[in-house]
mmCIF file of C-alpha atoms in Angstrom:
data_model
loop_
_atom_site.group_PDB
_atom_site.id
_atom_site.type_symbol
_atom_site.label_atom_id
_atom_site.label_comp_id
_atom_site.label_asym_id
_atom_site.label_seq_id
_atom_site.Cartn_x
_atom_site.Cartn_y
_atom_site.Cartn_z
ATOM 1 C CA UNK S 1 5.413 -19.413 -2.128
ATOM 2 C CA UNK S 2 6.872 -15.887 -2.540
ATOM 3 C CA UNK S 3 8.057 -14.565 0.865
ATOM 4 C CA UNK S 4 6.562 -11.383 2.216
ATOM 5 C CA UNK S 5 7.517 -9.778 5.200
ATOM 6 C CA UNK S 6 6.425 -6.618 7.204
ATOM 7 C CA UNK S 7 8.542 -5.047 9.836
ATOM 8 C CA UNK S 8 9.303 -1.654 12.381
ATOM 9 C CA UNK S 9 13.205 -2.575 12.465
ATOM 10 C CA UNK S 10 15.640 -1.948 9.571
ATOM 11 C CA UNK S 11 16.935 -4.445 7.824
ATOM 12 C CA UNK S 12 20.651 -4.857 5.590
ATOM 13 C CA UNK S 13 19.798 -5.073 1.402
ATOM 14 C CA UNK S 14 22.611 -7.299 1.069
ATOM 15 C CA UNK S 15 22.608 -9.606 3.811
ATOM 16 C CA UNK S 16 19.189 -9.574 2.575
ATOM 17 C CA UNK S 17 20.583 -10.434 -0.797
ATOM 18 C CA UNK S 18 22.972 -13.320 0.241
ATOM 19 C CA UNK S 19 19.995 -14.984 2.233
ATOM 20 C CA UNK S 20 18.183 -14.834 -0.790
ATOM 21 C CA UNK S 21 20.421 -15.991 -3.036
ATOM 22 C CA UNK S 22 22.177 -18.909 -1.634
ATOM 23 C CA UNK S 23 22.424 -22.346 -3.069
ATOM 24 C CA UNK S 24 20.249 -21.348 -5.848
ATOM 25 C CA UNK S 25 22.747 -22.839 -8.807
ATOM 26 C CA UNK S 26 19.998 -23.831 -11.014
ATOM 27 C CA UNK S 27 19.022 -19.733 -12.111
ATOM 28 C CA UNK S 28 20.741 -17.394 -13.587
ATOM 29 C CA UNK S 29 19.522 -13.473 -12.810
ATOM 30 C CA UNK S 30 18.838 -11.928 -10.230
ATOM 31 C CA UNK S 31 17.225 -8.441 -9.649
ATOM 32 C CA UNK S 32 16.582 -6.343 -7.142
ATOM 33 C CA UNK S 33 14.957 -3.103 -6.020
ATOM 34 C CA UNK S 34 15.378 -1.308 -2.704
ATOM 35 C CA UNK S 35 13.638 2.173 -2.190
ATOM 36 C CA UNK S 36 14.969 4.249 0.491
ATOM 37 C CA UNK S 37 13.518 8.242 2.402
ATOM 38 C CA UNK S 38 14.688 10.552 0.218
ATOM 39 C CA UNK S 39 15.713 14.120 1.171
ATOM 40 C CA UNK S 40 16.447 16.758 -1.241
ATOM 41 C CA UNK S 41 18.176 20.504 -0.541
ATOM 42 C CA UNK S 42 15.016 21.595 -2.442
ATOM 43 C CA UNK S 43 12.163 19.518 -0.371
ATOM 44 C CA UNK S 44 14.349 18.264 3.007
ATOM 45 C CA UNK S 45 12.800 15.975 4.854
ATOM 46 C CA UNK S 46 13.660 14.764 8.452
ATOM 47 C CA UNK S 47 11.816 12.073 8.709
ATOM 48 C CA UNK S 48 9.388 9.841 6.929
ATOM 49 C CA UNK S 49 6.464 8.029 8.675
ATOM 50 C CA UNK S 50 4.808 4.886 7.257
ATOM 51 C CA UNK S 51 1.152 3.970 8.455
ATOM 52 C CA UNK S 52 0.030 0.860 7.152
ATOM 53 C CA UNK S 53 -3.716 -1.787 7.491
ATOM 54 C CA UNK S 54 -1.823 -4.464 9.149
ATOM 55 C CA UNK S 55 -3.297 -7.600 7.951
ATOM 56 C CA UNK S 56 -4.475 -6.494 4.521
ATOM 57 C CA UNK S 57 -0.406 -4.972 3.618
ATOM 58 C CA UNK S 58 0.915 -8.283 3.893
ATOM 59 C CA UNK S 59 -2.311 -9.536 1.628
ATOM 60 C CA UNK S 60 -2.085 -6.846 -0.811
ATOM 61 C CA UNK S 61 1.919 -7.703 -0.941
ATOM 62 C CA UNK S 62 2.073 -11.377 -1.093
ATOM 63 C CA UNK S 63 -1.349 -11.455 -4.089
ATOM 64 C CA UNK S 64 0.936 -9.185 -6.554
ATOM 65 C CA UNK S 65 4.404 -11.267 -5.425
ATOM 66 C CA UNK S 66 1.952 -14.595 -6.372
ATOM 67 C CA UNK S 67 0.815 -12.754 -9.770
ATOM 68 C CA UNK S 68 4.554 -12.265 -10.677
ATOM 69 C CA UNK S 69 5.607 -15.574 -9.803
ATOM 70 C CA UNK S 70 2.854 -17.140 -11.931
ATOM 71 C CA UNK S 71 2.789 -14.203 -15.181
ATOM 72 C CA UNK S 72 7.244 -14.014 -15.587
ATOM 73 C CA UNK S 73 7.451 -17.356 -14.543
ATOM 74 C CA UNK S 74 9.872 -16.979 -11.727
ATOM 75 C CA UNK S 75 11.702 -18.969 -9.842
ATOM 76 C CA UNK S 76 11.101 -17.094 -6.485
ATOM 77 C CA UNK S 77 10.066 -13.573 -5.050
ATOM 78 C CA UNK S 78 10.603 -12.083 -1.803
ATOM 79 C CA UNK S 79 9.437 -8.654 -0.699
ATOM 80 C CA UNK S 80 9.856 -6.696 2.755
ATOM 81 C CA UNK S 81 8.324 -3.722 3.430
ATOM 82 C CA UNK S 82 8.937 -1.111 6.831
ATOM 83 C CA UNK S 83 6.197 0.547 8.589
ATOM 84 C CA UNK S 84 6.939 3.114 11.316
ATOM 85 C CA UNK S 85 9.228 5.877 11.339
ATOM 86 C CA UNK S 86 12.679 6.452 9.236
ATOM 87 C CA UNK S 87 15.235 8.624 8.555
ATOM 88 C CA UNK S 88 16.438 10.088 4.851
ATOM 89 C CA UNK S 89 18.964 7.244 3.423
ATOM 90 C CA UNK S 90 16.758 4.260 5.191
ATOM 91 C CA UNK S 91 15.356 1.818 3.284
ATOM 92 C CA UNK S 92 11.707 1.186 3.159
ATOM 93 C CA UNK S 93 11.289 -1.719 0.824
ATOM 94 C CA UNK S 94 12.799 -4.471 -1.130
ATOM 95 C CA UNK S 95 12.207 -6.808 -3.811
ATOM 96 C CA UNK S 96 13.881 -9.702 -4.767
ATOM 97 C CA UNK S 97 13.250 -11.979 -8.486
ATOM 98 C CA UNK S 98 14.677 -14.511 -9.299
ATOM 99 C CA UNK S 99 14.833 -16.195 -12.966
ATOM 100 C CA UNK S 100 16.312 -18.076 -15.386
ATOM 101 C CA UNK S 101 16.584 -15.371 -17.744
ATOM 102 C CA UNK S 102 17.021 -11.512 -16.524
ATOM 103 C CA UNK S 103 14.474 -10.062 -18.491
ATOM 104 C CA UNK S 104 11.813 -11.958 -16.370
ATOM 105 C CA UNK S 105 13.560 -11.249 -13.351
ATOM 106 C CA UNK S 106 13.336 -7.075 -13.775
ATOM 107 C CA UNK S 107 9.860 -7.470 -15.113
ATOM 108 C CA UNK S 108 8.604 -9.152 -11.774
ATOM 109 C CA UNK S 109 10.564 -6.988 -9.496
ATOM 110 C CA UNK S 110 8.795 -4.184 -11.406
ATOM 111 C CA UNK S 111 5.313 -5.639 -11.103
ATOM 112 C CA UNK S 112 5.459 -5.652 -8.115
ATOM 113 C CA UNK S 113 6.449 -2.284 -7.024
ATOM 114 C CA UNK S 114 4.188 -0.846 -9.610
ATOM 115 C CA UNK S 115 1.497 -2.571 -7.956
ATOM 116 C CA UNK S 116 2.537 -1.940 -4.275
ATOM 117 C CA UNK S 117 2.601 1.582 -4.977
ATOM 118 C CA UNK S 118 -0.693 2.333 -5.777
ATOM 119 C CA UNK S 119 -2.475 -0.518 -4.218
ATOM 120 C CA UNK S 120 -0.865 -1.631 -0.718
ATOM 121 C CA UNK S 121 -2.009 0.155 2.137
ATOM 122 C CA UNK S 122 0.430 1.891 3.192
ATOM 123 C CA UNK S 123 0.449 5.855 3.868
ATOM 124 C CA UNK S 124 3.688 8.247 3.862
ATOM 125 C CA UNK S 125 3.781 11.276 6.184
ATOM 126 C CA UNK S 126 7.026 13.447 5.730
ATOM 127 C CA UNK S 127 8.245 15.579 8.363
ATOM 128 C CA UNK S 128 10.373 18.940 7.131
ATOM 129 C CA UNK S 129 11.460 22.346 8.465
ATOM 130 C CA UNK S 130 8.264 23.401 7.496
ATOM 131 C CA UNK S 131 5.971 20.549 9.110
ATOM 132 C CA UNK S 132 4.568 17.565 8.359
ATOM 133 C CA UNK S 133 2.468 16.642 5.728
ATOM 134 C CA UNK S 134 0.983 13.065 3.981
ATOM 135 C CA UNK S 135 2.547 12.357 0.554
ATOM 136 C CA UNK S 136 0.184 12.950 -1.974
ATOM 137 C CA UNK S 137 -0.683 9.975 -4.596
ATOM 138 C CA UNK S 138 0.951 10.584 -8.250
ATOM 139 C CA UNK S 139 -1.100 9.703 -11.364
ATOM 140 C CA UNK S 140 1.941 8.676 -12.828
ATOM 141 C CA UNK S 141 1.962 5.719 -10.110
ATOM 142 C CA UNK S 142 -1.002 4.649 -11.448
ATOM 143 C CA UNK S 143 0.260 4.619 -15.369
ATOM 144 C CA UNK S 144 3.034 2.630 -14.308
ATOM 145 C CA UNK S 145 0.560 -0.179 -12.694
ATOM 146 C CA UNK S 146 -1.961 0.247 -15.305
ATOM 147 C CA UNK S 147 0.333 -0.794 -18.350
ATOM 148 C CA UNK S 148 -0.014 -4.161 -16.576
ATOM 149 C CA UNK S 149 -3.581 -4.451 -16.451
ATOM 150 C CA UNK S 150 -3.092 -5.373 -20.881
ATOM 151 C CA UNK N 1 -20.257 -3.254 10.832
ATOM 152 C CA UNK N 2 -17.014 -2.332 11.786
ATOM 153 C CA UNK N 3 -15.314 0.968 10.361
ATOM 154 C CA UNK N 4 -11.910 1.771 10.342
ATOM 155 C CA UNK N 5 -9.653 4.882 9.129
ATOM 156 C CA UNK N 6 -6.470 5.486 7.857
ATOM 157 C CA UNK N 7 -3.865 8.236 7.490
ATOM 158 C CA UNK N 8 -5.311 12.190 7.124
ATOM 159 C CA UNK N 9 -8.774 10.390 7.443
ATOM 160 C CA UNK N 10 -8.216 8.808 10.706
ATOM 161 C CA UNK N 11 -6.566 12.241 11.351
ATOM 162 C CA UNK N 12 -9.279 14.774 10.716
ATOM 163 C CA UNK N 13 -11.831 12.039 12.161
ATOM 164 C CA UNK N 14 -9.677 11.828 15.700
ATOM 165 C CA UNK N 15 -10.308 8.514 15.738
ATOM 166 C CA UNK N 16 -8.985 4.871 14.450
ATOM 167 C CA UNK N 17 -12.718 3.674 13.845
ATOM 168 C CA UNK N 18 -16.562 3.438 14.536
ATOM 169 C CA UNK N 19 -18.511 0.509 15.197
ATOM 170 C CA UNK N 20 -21.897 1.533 12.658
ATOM 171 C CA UNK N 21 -25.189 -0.638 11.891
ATOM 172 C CA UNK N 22 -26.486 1.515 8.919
ATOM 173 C CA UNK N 23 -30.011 1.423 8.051
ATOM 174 C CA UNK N 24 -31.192 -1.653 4.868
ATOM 175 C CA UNK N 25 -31.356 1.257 2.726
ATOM 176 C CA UNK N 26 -27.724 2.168 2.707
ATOM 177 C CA UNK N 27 -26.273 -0.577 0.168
ATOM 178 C CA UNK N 28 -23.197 0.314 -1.430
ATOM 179 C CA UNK N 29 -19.814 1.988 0.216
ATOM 180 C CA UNK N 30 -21.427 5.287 -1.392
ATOM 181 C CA UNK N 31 -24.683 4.856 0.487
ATOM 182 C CA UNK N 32 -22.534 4.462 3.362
ATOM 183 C CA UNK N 33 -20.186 7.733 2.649
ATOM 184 C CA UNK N 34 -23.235 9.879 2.092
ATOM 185 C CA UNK N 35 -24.714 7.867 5.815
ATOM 186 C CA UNK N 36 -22.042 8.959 7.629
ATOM 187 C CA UNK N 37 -21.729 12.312 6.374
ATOM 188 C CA UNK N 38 -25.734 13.067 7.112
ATOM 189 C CA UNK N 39 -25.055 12.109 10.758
ATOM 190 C CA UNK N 40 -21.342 13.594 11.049
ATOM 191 C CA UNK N 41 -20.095 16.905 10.313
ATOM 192 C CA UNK N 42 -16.336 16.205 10.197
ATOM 193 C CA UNK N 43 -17.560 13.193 7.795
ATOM 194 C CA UNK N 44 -19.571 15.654 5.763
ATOM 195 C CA UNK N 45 -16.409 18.008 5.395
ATOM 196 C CA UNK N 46 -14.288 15.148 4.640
ATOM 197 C CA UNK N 47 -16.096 13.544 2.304
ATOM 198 C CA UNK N 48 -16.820 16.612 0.114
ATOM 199 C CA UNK N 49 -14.134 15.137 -2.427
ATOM 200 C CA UNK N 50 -15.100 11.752 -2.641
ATOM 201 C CA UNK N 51 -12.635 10.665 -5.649
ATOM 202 C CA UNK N 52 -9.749 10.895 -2.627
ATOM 203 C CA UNK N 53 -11.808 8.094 -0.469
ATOM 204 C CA UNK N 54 -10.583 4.348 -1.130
ATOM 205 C CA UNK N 55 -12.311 1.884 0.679
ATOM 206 C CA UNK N 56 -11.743 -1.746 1.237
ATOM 207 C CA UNK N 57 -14.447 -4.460 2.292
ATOM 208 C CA UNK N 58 -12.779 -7.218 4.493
ATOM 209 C CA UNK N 59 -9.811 -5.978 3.157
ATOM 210 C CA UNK N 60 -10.137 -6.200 0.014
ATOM 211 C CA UNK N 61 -10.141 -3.251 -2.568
ATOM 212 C CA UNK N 62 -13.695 -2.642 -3.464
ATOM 213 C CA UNK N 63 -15.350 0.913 -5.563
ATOM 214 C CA UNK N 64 -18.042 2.939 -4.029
ATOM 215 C CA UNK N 65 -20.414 1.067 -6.063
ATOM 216 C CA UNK N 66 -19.621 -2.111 -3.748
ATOM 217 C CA UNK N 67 -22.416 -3.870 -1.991
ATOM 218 C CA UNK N 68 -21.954 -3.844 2.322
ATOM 219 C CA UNK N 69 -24.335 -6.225 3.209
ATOM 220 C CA UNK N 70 -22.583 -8.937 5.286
ATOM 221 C CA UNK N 71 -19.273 -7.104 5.440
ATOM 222 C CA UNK N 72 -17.600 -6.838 8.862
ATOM 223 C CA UNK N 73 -15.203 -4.137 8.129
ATOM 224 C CA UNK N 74 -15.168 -1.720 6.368
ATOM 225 C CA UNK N 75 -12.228 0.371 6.069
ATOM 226 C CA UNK N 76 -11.940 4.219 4.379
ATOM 227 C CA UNK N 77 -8.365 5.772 3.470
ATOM 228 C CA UNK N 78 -6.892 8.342 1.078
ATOM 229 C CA UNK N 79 -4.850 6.792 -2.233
ATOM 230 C CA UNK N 80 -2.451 4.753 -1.267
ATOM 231 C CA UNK N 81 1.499 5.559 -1.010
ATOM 232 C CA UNK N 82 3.714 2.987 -0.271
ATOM 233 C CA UNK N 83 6.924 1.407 -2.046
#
């Protein structure tokens, strides 16, 4: 059962990591993703907000982390995502595969973030010198989950 | 039927949700968009680009050709951008 967890508070990628990993002799890679707010001198941004459908995030979360598990084969997947409000250099979401082999073990990680993107509910609002505004979609998130609709 | 909103939507609507009980003749989640925007200005405004309305039935993902019938909630948000 791939762990999924939603949460206000920060959290620490590597204890994170160590939790994760021990006593797990019988695997061999590891990989893991962690995005974090992003500010920019071009596009600074103060502070982003994350709205999410409580309920249906976690849903949405753990059905792609299941997909993974089954499609690469894994030996375990864990995902945590923040809602709420962060500042730049915070992280907002991890993923954790684990495999025998590391190829599986980036291709779920990636799964699953490609699908999260585009089809999690959860909303970003930046806030910058110049206001706030909600993150617009990219199409490109939605090329990078489609090439694993084949 | 239960409506609820999410991000601008909820935003421009000033509200989280409605509780709705649409006519028989309103069917799918488009019958419903084109419902609420008959009886609602700030609907009709905000739904005048309806690629940039996802909806989800019972929370799951459903298109706007999507029955209602039987659904408890329905809920209507912009594209989604999390990770």
């Amino acid at each position: 059962m791939p762990r999924v967890r939603l949460q206000a508070e920060p959290f620490d990628p590597g204890a994170e990591t160590n939790a994760f990993l021990k006593g797990r002799e019988e695997t061999g890679a590891f990989v893991s993703f962690v995005g974090t707010v992003r500010s920019t001198p071009d596009k600074p941004v103060t502070s982003l907000t994350l709205e999410h459908y409580p309920g249906m995030a976690e849903a949405q979360i753990t059905r792609f982390a299941e997909e993974a598990l089954e499609r690469f084969k894994l030996t375990d997947i864990a995902a945590i995502h923040r809602f709420g409000t962060m500042k730049p250099g915070e992280v907002i979401v991890m993923v954790m595969a684990l495999s025998p082999h590391r190829l599986a073990a980036f291709d779920g990680a990636n799964f699953v973030m490609d699908w999260l993107k585009t089809d999690a509910p959860f909303w970003k609002k930046e806030a910058g010198p110049q206001g706030e505004n909600w993150v617009e979609a990219k199409a490109t998130d939605d090329t990078a989950r489609d090439r694993w609709k084949s | 039927m239960k409506l609820v909103y999410f991000a601008w939507i909820r935003e421009r609507l000033n509200r989280s949700g409605d509780e709705v009980d649409p006519p028989a003749e309103v069917v799918t989640v488009s019958d419903l968009l084109d419902w609420l925007a008959d009886g609602d200005e700030s609907f009709a405004l905000l739904l005048e680009d309806r690629k940039a309305i996802r909806a989800a039935r019972d929370e799951e993902l459903v298109d706007h050709d999507a029955p209602i019938a039987g659904a408890g909630t329905i809920a209507l948000f912009p594209p989604m951008t999390g990770g």
